[in-house]
Amino acid sequence: MKVSAKPAEDSQSENESDVLIPTAFRDVVGYHLRVAQEVSFQTFSAMLEKSDLKPGWYSILTILSEYDELTPSDLSRVCGRDRSTLTSTLKGLAIRGLIERRQNPNDQRSYSVSLTDEGRRMHTRLHAIAREHDRRLDAIVGKDKEVLIAILARIVGALGKG
Amino acid sequence: MKVSAKPAEDSQSENESDVLIPTAFRDVVGYHLRVAQEVSFQTFSAMLEKSDLKPGWYSILTILSEYDELTPSDLSRVCGRDRSTLTSTLKGLAIRGLIERRQNPNDQRSYSVSLTDEGRRMHTRLHAIAREHDRRLDAIVGKDKEVLIAILARIVGALGKG
DNA sequence: ATCAAATATTTGGACGTCAAACTATCTTGC
DNA sequence: GCAAGATAGTTTGACGTCCAAATATTTGAT
């Protein structure tokens, strides 16, 4: 403990003393955005802890359950990640039999991925947990939800295409 | 291109066609949180691109400029990262002469880090860029800034100590 | 018909994150 | 005193992310 510049720690310093925010960050949107995102993601991860599910699978499986059949490149566009990022995740999903790769007959460079039945089951399980997490966030955010999402979308829209 | 379930792409599909959100994520706070945070961070990174500065340095240098002298463990508490995360960053900062390590005379295991003059200069440069980014975010968020920060802080508070 | 340009995917390197294992050192209890 | 447990810091391994470079394949142009 004993952070030099910090005032003497009063009783039960363990309780929430860790939430001290550097004053330079107190009014910085980017900082709060990051911290909130991290805690949200880590909470979700923790909820998946005991299962054999990985947080990174969820978005892929969900998108696949909506689109039915996508190439890795399209998948990367939809989920907003670099193509190279997906390679290892797709490999893992394929190994576990959750997705199927199918060669594109018109283009030997390309293939498409789609959920297997097992993949659909897995997605259902993940989705249940994700919804639980959503409900938790919704409860915290409360009536401000629409405002929050609108602001976040505005940030993405304004910065997104850099 | 050609995302199967997507309507035919009209002219200049590059422009912003990528902003299609999977319907399953449309009302999910965690999703928007993540996307917004990512785009914010990447914008900041891009602003640092041409300099010899790393985004990861900024928070460390800033905290150090406030606290003057901290052990790695304290630093990890203040910035909310695992201790092991800091090891390599501190090494890099030390190599570049931006921080100084000083042995704790009372405990051979421990040392403290503090900014060198060069580190202070570097922090000033980084801070200027960070403030530019902040202003950009503030402009986007507008009058909702306080609400936004309040909501984000609420999320951190509620989920944080999980 | 061939060769250059565009496209699809993978690979490799850099960074950031955590958790768990490990070393060294300090503190405590007996 | 000394062994046991706590604490400081590092290392390692798994994951996730990006970008740039390499590979394969197709398309287009001459």
Short mmCIF file of C-alpha atoms (C1' of nucleotides) in Angstrom, two decimals:
data_model
loop_
_atom_site.label_atom_id
_atom_site.label_comp_id
_atom_site.label_asym_id
_atom_site.label_seq_id
_atom_site.Cartn_x
_atom_site.Cartn_y
_atom_site.Cartn_z
CA MET A 1 0.00 0.00 0.00
CA LYS A 2 1.26 3.38 1.16
CA VAL A 3 1.07 5.31 -2.03
CA SER A 4 3.33 8.21 -1.25
CA ALA A 5 1.28 11.17 -2.39
CA LYS A 6 -1.95 9.72 -1.10
CA PRO A 7 -3.55 11.02 2.07
CA ALA A 8 -3.33 8.74 5.05
CA GLU A 9 -5.58 5.77 4.55
CA ASP A 10 -8.53 5.79 6.83
CA SER A 11 -10.18 2.73 8.20
CA GLN A 12 -10.94 -0.26 5.98
CA SER A 13 -8.78 0.96 3.19
CA GLU A 14 -9.31 -2.35 1.41
CA ASN A 15 -12.92 -1.63 0.77
CA GLU A 16 -12.64 0.49 -2.31
CA SER A 17 -9.41 2.34 -2.00
CA ASP A 18 -8.34 0.96 -5.35
CA VAL A 19 -10.81 3.16 -7.15
CA LEU A 20 -8.60 6.19 -6.87
CA ILE A 21 -8.57 7.89 -10.23
CA PRO A 22 -5.55 9.92 -11.23
CA THR A 23 -6.77 13.49 -11.28
CA ALA A 24 -5.47 13.98 -14.80
CA PHE A 25 -7.96 11.36 -15.96
CA ARG A 26 -10.97 12.37 -13.96
CA ASP A 27 -12.76 14.19 -16.77
CA VAL A 28 -11.36 12.27 -19.69
CA VAL A 29 -13.99 10.40 -21.62
CA GLY A 30 -11.50 8.01 -23.17
CA TYR A 31 -10.25 6.92 -19.79
CA HIS A 32 -13.68 6.11 -18.40
CA LEU A 33 -14.61 4.42 -21.62
CA ARG A 34 -11.65 2.15 -21.35
CA VAL A 35 -12.06 1.28 -17.72
CA ALA A 36 -15.76 0.57 -18.13
CA GLN A 37 -15.17 -1.58 -21.16
CA GLU A 38 -12.49 -3.55 -19.40
CA VAL A 39 -14.56 -4.23 -16.36
CA SER A 40 -17.51 -5.20 -18.51
CA PHE A 41 -15.47 -7.58 -20.60
CA GLN A 42 -13.79 -9.10 -17.60
CA THR A 43 -17.09 -9.66 -15.88
CA PHE A 44 -18.34 -11.47 -18.94
CA SER A 45 -15.16 -13.52 -19.08
CA ALA A 46 -15.56 -14.45 -15.45
CA MET A 47 -19.09 -15.66 -16.10
CA LEU A 48 -17.69 -17.99 -18.74
CA GLU A 49 -14.89 -19.13 -16.50
CA LYS A 50 -16.26 -22.49 -15.47
CA SER A 51 -17.59 -23.46 -18.85
CA ASP A 52 -15.40 -24.53 -21.71
CA LEU A 53 -16.45 -21.45 -23.63
CA LYS A 54 -14.25 -18.58 -24.69
CA PRO A 55 -15.48 -14.97 -24.80
CA GLY A 56 -13.95 -14.52 -28.22
CA TRP A 57 -16.18 -17.19 -29.64
CA TYR A 58 -19.39 -15.45 -28.84
CA SER A 59 -19.37 -12.71 -31.44
CA ILE A 60 -18.23 -15.05 -34.17
CA LEU A 61 -20.85 -17.64 -33.37
CA THR A 62 -23.55 -15.01 -33.09
CA ILE A 63 -22.74 -13.41 -36.40
CA LEU A 64 -22.59 -16.79 -38.03
CA SER A 65 -25.96 -17.67 -36.60
CA GLU A 66 -27.37 -14.59 -38.31
CA TYR A 67 -25.60 -14.80 -41.63
CA ASP A 68 -25.47 -18.52 -41.98
CA GLU A 69 -22.47 -18.49 -44.28
CA LEU A 70 -19.61 -16.02 -44.53
CA THR A 71 -16.04 -15.87 -45.73
CA PRO A 72 -13.43 -14.90 -43.17
CA SER A 73 -13.07 -11.52 -44.86
CA ASP A 74 -16.78 -10.80 -44.66
CA LEU A 75 -16.81 -12.00 -41.10
CA SER A 76 -13.99 -9.62 -40.29
CA ARG A 77 -15.94 -6.74 -41.79
CA VAL A 78 -19.07 -7.58 -39.87
CA CYS A 79 -17.39 -8.03 -36.55
CA GLY A 80 -14.97 -5.18 -37.10
CA ARG A 81 -11.78 -7.10 -36.52
CA ASP A 82 -8.78 -7.53 -38.71
CA ARG A 83 -8.87 -10.60 -40.95
CA SER A 84 -5.71 -11.95 -39.45
CA THR A 85 -7.27 -11.84 -36.02
CA LEU A 86 -9.87 -14.37 -37.01
CA THR A 87 -7.52 -17.00 -38.30
CA SER A 88 -6.68 -18.59 -35.00
CA THR A 89 -10.18 -18.26 -33.60
CA LEU A 90 -11.66 -19.93 -36.65
CA LYS A 91 -9.06 -22.64 -36.38
CA GLY A 92 -10.07 -23.25 -32.80
CA LEU A 93 -13.75 -23.30 -33.66
CA ALA A 94 -13.14 -25.69 -36.52
CA ILE A 95 -11.07 -28.03 -34.39
CA ARG A 96 -13.89 -28.19 -31.88
CA GLY A 97 -16.37 -28.92 -34.63
CA LEU A 98 -18.37 -25.76 -34.06
CA ILE A 99 -17.96 -24.43 -37.57
CA GLU A 100 -17.57 -25.96 -40.99
CA ARG A 101 -15.38 -24.66 -43.78
CA ARG A 102 -16.63 -25.01 -47.33
CA GLN A 103 -14.54 -24.28 -50.40
CA ASN A 104 -15.89 -21.70 -52.78
CA PRO A 105 -16.21 -23.53 -56.11
CA ASN A 106 -15.68 -20.28 -58.04
CA ASP A 107 -12.60 -19.12 -56.23
CA GLN A 108 -9.97 -21.42 -54.92
CA ARG A 109 -8.56 -18.72 -52.65
CA SER A 110 -11.74 -18.43 -50.71
CA TYR A 111 -13.91 -20.49 -48.45
CA SER A 112 -16.91 -19.86 -46.32
CA VAL A 113 -17.65 -20.84 -42.76
CA SER A 114 -20.96 -21.84 -41.24
CA LEU A 115 -22.19 -23.20 -37.93
CA THR A 116 -22.48 -26.91 -37.37
CA ASP A 117 -25.28 -28.25 -35.21
CA GLU A 118 -22.83 -28.41 -32.36
CA GLY A 119 -21.89 -24.81 -33.10
CA ARG A 120 -25.54 -23.81 -32.88
CA ARG A 121 -25.86 -25.52 -29.53
CA MET A 122 -22.74 -23.79 -28.31
CA HIS A 123 -24.06 -20.47 -29.47
CA THR A 124 -27.26 -21.03 -27.54
CA ARG A 125 -25.32 -21.67 -24.37
CA LEU A 126 -23.11 -18.63 -24.87
CA HIS A 127 -26.05 -16.47 -25.71
CA ALA A 128 -27.80 -17.33 -22.47
CA ILE A 129 -24.78 -16.22 -20.50
CA ALA A 130 -24.34 -13.11 -22.61
CA ARG A 131 -27.96 -12.17 -22.00
CA GLU A 132 -27.44 -12.55 -18.30
CA HIS A 133 -24.56 -10.13 -18.55
CA ASP A 134 -26.63 -7.75 -20.63
CA ARG A 135 -29.36 -7.74 -18.06
CA ARG A 136 -26.82 -6.89 -15.42
CA LEU A 137 -25.50 -3.97 -17.44
CA ASP A 138 -29.02 -2.83 -18.23
CA ALA A 139 -29.85 -2.77 -14.56
CA ILE A 140 -26.83 -0.60 -13.87
CA VAL A 141 -27.40 1.74 -16.76
CA GLY A 142 -31.13 1.95 -16.16
CA LYS A 143 -33.16 4.53 -18.00
CA ASP A 144 -30.06 6.08 -19.53
CA LYS A 145 -29.52 3.13 -21.79
CA GLU A 146 -30.72 4.75 -24.97
CA VAL A 147 -28.72 7.88 -24.31
CA LEU A 148 -25.64 5.84 -23.60
CA ILE A 149 -25.91 3.78 -26.74
CA ALA A 150 -26.58 6.88 -28.79
CA ILE A 151 -23.46 8.57 -27.48
CA LEU A 152 -21.31 5.50 -28.01
CA ALA A 153 -22.62 5.10 -31.53
CA ARG A 154 -21.87 8.74 -32.16
CA ILE A 155 -18.27 8.19 -31.09
CA VAL A 156 -17.94 5.22 -33.38
CA GLY A 157 -19.51 7.09 -36.25
CA ALA A 158 -17.36 10.16 -35.81
CA LEU A 159 -14.04 8.47 -35.16
CA GLY A 160 -14.74 5.24 -36.93
CA LYS A 161 -13.79 6.07 -40.44
CA GLY A 162 -10.78 8.09 -39.28
CA MET B 1 -17.38 -8.21 -50.39
CA LYS B 2 -20.79 -9.75 -51.06
CA VAL B 3 -22.04 -10.58 -47.62
CA SER B 4 -24.68 -13.13 -48.41
CA ALA B 5 -27.55 -11.84 -46.33
CA LYS B 6 -26.78 -8.23 -47.15
CA PRO B 7 -28.70 -6.27 -49.75
CA ALA B 8 -26.86 -5.49 -52.97
CA GLU B 9 -24.15 -2.95 -52.38
CA ASP B 10 -24.79 0.40 -53.92
CA SER B 11 -22.13 2.73 -55.21
CA GLN B 12 -18.98 3.46 -53.21
CA SER B 13 -19.49 0.61 -50.84
CA GLU B 14 -16.21 1.48 -49.15
CA ASN B 15 -17.58 4.62 -47.69
CA GLU B 16 -19.30 3.35 -44.58
CA SER B 17 -20.88 0.07 -45.45
CA ASP B 18 -18.83 -1.52 -42.68
CA VAL B 19 -20.98 -0.04 -39.95
CA LEU B 20 -23.58 -2.76 -40.18
CA ILE B 21 -24.30 -3.98 -36.69
CA PRO B 22 -25.41 -7.55 -36.13
CA THR B 23 -28.99 -7.32 -34.98
CA ALA B 24 -28.25 -9.44 -31.94
CA PHE B 25 -25.91 -6.71 -30.73
CA ARG B 26 -27.94 -3.67 -31.56
CA ASP B 27 -29.23 -3.06 -28.02
CA VAL B 28 -26.35 -4.55 -26.11
CA VAL B 29 -24.52 -2.03 -23.98
CA GLY B 30 -21.39 -4.15 -23.74
CA TYR B 31 -21.06 -4.33 -27.48
CA HIS B 32 -21.28 -0.59 -28.04
CA LEU B 33 -18.97 -0.01 -25.13
CA ARG B 34 -16.37 -2.20 -26.67
CA VAL B 35 -16.59 -0.83 -30.15
CA ALA B 36 -16.49 2.76 -28.93
CA GLN B 37 -13.52 2.09 -26.70
CA GLU B 38 -11.64 0.39 -29.49
CA VAL B 39 -12.18 3.16 -31.96
CA SER B 40 -11.22 5.73 -29.36
CA PHE B 41 -8.03 3.93 -28.47
CA GLN B 42 -7.08 3.37 -32.07
CA THR B 43 -7.62 6.99 -32.92
CA PHE B 44 -5.31 7.94 -30.10
CA SER B 45 -2.75 5.40 -31.27
CA ALA B 46 -2.93 6.77 -34.77
CA MET B 47 -2.25 10.26 -33.48
CA LEU B 48 0.93 8.94 -31.89
CA GLU B 49 1.91 7.07 -35.01
CA LYS B 50 4.60 9.35 -36.34
CA SER B 51 6.15 10.13 -33.01
CA ASP B 52 8.37 7.74 -31.11
CA LEU B 53 5.77 7.56 -28.38
CA LYS B 54 3.74 4.53 -27.35
CA PRO B 55 0.13 4.78 -26.16
CA GLY B 56 0.90 2.50 -23.26
CA TRP B 57 3.43 4.96 -21.90
CA TYR B 58 0.98 7.74 -21.42
CA SER B 59 -0.88 6.50 -18.37
CA ILE B 60 2.29 5.41 -16.63
CA LEU B 61 4.04 8.68 -17.27
CA THR B 62 0.98 10.65 -16.21
CA ILE B 63 0.55 8.78 -12.97
CA LEU B 64 4.23 9.14 -12.23
CA SER B 65 4.03 12.85 -12.86
CA GLU B 66 1.33 13.05 -10.20
CA TYR B 67 2.79 10.73 -7.63
CA ASP B 68 6.43 11.45 -8.11
CA GLU B 69 7.60 8.13 -6.79
CA LEU B 70 5.88 4.75 -6.78
CA THR B 71 6.73 1.10 -6.58
CA PRO B 72 5.61 -1.07 -9.47
CA SER B 73 2.95 -2.61 -7.24
CA ASP B 74 1.52 0.75 -6.27
CA LEU B 75 1.64 1.81 -9.86
CA SER B 76 -0.29 -1.29 -10.85
CA ARG B 77 -2.94 -0.49 -8.26
CA VAL B 78 -3.27 3.09 -9.40
CA CYS B 79 -3.48 2.31 -13.07
CA GLY B 80 -5.59 -0.79 -12.55
CA ARG B 81 -3.36 -3.24 -14.38
CA ASP B 82 -1.79 -6.42 -13.22
CA ARG B 83 1.73 -6.07 -11.89
CA SER B 84 3.12 -8.39 -14.51
CA THR B 85 1.78 -6.11 -17.21
CA LEU B 86 4.01 -3.29 -16.10
CA THR B 87 7.28 -5.18 -16.15
CA SER B 88 8.03 -4.79 -19.82
CA THR B 89 6.68 -1.26 -20.07
CA LEU B 90 8.83 -0.11 -17.18
CA LYS B 91 11.79 -1.82 -18.73
CA GLY B 92 11.22 0.08 -21.95
CA LEU B 93 10.79 3.36 -20.14
CA ALA B 94 13.94 2.78 -18.14
CA ILE B 95 15.97 1.87 -21.22
CA ARG B 96 14.90 5.10 -22.85
CA GLY B 97 15.88 7.06 -19.78
CA LEU B 98 12.36 8.25 -19.06
CA ILE B 99 12.16 6.78 -15.59
CA GLU B 100 14.64 6.05 -12.85
CA ARG B 101 14.61 3.07 -10.55
CA ARG B 102 15.74 3.56 -6.98
CA GLN B 103 16.34 0.71 -4.57
CA ASN B 104 14.34 0.76 -1.40
CA PRO B 105 16.96 0.75 1.37
CA ASN B 106 14.57 -1.01 3.74
CA ASP B 107 13.52 -3.79 1.41
CA GLN B 108 15.82 -5.44 -1.06
CA ARG B 109 12.93 -6.82 -3.07
CA SER B 110 11.46 -3.45 -3.75
CA TYR B 111 12.32 -0.36 -5.70
CA SER B 112 10.52 2.77 -6.71
CA VAL B 113 10.29 4.49 -10.05
CA SER B 114 10.18 8.18 -10.77
CA LEU B 115 10.31 10.38 -13.84
CA THR B 116 13.60 11.71 -15.10
CA ASP B 117 13.73 15.16 -16.64
CA GLU B 118 13.56 13.50 -20.02
CA GLY B 119 10.52 11.54 -18.79
CA ARG B 120 8.85 14.77 -17.77
CA ARG B 121 9.48 16.24 -21.20
CA MET B 122 8.10 13.12 -22.82
CA HIS B 123 5.02 13.27 -20.65
CA THR B 124 4.43 16.85 -21.71
CA ARG B 125 4.52 15.86 -25.35
CA LEU B 126 2.22 12.92 -24.81
CA HIS B 127 -0.15 14.96 -22.75
CA ALA B 128 -0.53 17.53 -25.49
CA ILE B 129 -1.55 14.83 -27.93
CA ALA B 130 -3.85 13.21 -25.39
CA ARG B 131 -5.56 16.51 -24.78
CA GLU B 132 -6.11 16.92 -28.47
CA HIS B 133 -7.80 13.55 -28.49
CA ASP B 134 -9.87 14.49 -25.47
CA ARG B 135 -11.07 17.64 -27.15
CA ARG B 136 -12.11 15.58 -30.13
CA LEU B 137 -14.09 13.21 -27.94
CA ASP B 138 -15.61 16.09 -26.01
CA ALA B 139 -16.80 17.66 -29.23
CA ILE B 140 -18.48 14.42 -30.21
CA VAL B 141 -20.04 13.77 -26.84
CA GLY B 142 -21.07 17.37 -26.36
CA LYS B 143 -23.37 18.28 -23.54
CA ASP B 144 -23.87 14.64 -22.59
CA LYS B 145 -20.36 14.34 -21.24
CA GLU B 146 -21.27 14.41 -17.58
CA VAL B 147 -24.05 11.91 -18.06
CA LEU B 148 -21.76 9.64 -20.00
CA ILE B 149 -19.00 9.71 -17.42
CA ALA B 150 -21.51 9.17 -14.66
CA ILE B 151 -22.91 6.09 -16.37
CA LEU B 152 -19.49 4.68 -17.09
CA ALA B 153 -18.39 5.26 -13.53
CA ARG B 154 -21.54 3.53 -12.36
CA ILE B 155 -20.66 0.50 -14.45
CA VAL B 156 -17.16 0.40 -13.04
CA GLY B 157 -18.46 0.81 -9.52
CA ALA B 158 -21.09 -1.87 -9.83
CA LEU B 159 -19.07 -4.45 -11.69
CA GLY B 160 -15.66 -3.38 -10.55
CA LYS B 161 -15.28 -5.19 -7.27
CA GLY B 162 -17.23 -8.21 -8.58
"C1'" DA C 1 -1.12 -16.30 -73.91
"C1'" DT C 2 1.29 -14.19 -70.66
"C1'" DC C 3 2.34 -11.14 -67.17
"C1'" DA C 4 0.96 -7.64 -63.94
"C1'" DA C 5 -2.49 -6.15 -60.64
"C1'" DA C 6 -6.04 -7.18 -57.42
"C1'" DT C 7 -8.02 -10.25 -53.92
"C1'" DA C 8 -8.20 -13.91 -50.04
"C1'" DT C 9 -5.90 -15.84 -46.42
"C1'" DT C 10 -2.06 -16.95 -43.47
"C1'" DT C 11 2.12 -15.91 -41.09
"C1'" DG C 12 5.09 -13.24 -38.10
"C1'" DG C 13 6.19 -9.48 -35.07
"C1'" DA C 14 4.75 -6.07 -31.69
"C1'" DC C 15 1.96 -4.75 -28.00
"C1'" DG C 16 -1.29 -5.24 -24.06
"C1'" DT C 17 -3.82 -8.03 -20.74
"C1'" DC C 18 -4.32 -11.56 -17.08
"C1'" DA C 19 -3.22 -15.50 -14.20
"C1'" DA C 20 -0.11 -18.81 -12.41
"C1'" DA C 21 4.50 -20.30 -11.34
"C1'" DC C 22 8.96 -18.96 -9.62
"C1'" DT C 23 12.82 -16.36 -7.03
"C1'" DA C 24 14.19 -13.51 -3.57
"C1'" DT C 25 13.35 -11.29 0.62
"C1'" DC C 26 10.87 -9.93 4.64
"C1'" DT C 27 7.89 -10.93 8.70
"C1'" DT C 28 5.74 -13.72 12.01
"C1'" DG C 29 4.98 -17.25 15.31
"C1'" DC C 30 6.70 -20.36 17.98
"C1'" DG D 1 16.66 -18.52 16.02
"C1'" DC D 2 14.28 -20.62 12.49
"C1'" DA D 3 10.76 -22.47 9.75
"C1'" DA D 4 6.41 -21.01 7.59
"C1'" DG D 5 3.83 -17.76 5.30
"C1'" DA D 6 3.39 -13.21 3.15
"C1'" DT D 7 4.98 -9.93 -0.22
"C1'" DA D 8 7.82 -7.69 -4.37
"C1'" DG D 9 9.00 -8.38 -8.69
"C1'" DT D 10 9.76 -11.21 -12.90
"C1'" DT D 11 8.83 -14.84 -16.12
"C1'" DT D 12 5.96 -17.61 -18.89
"C1'" DG D 13 1.90 -18.91 -21.39
"C1'" DA D 14 -2.62 -18.09 -23.32
"C1'" DC D 15 -5.54 -14.86 -25.50
"C1'" DG D 16 -6.73 -10.92 -28.39
"C1'" DT D 17 -5.51 -7.12 -31.33
"C1'" DC D 18 -3.20 -4.73 -35.14
"C1'" DC D 19 -0.19 -4.16 -39.15
"C1'" DA D 20 2.94 -5.51 -42.73
"C1'" DA D 21 4.80 -9.03 -45.42
"C1'" DA D 22 4.42 -13.51 -47.73
"C1'" DT D 23 1.63 -16.94 -50.43
"C1'" DA D 24 -1.85 -18.44 -53.46
"C1'" DT D 25 -5.15 -17.60 -56.92
"C1'" DT D 26 -7.92 -15.05 -59.97
"C1'" DT D 27 -8.75 -11.32 -63.09
"C1'" DG D 28 -7.54 -8.12 -66.53
"C1'" DA D 29 -4.74 -6.04 -70.09
"C1'" DT D 30 -1.92 -6.13 -73.72
#
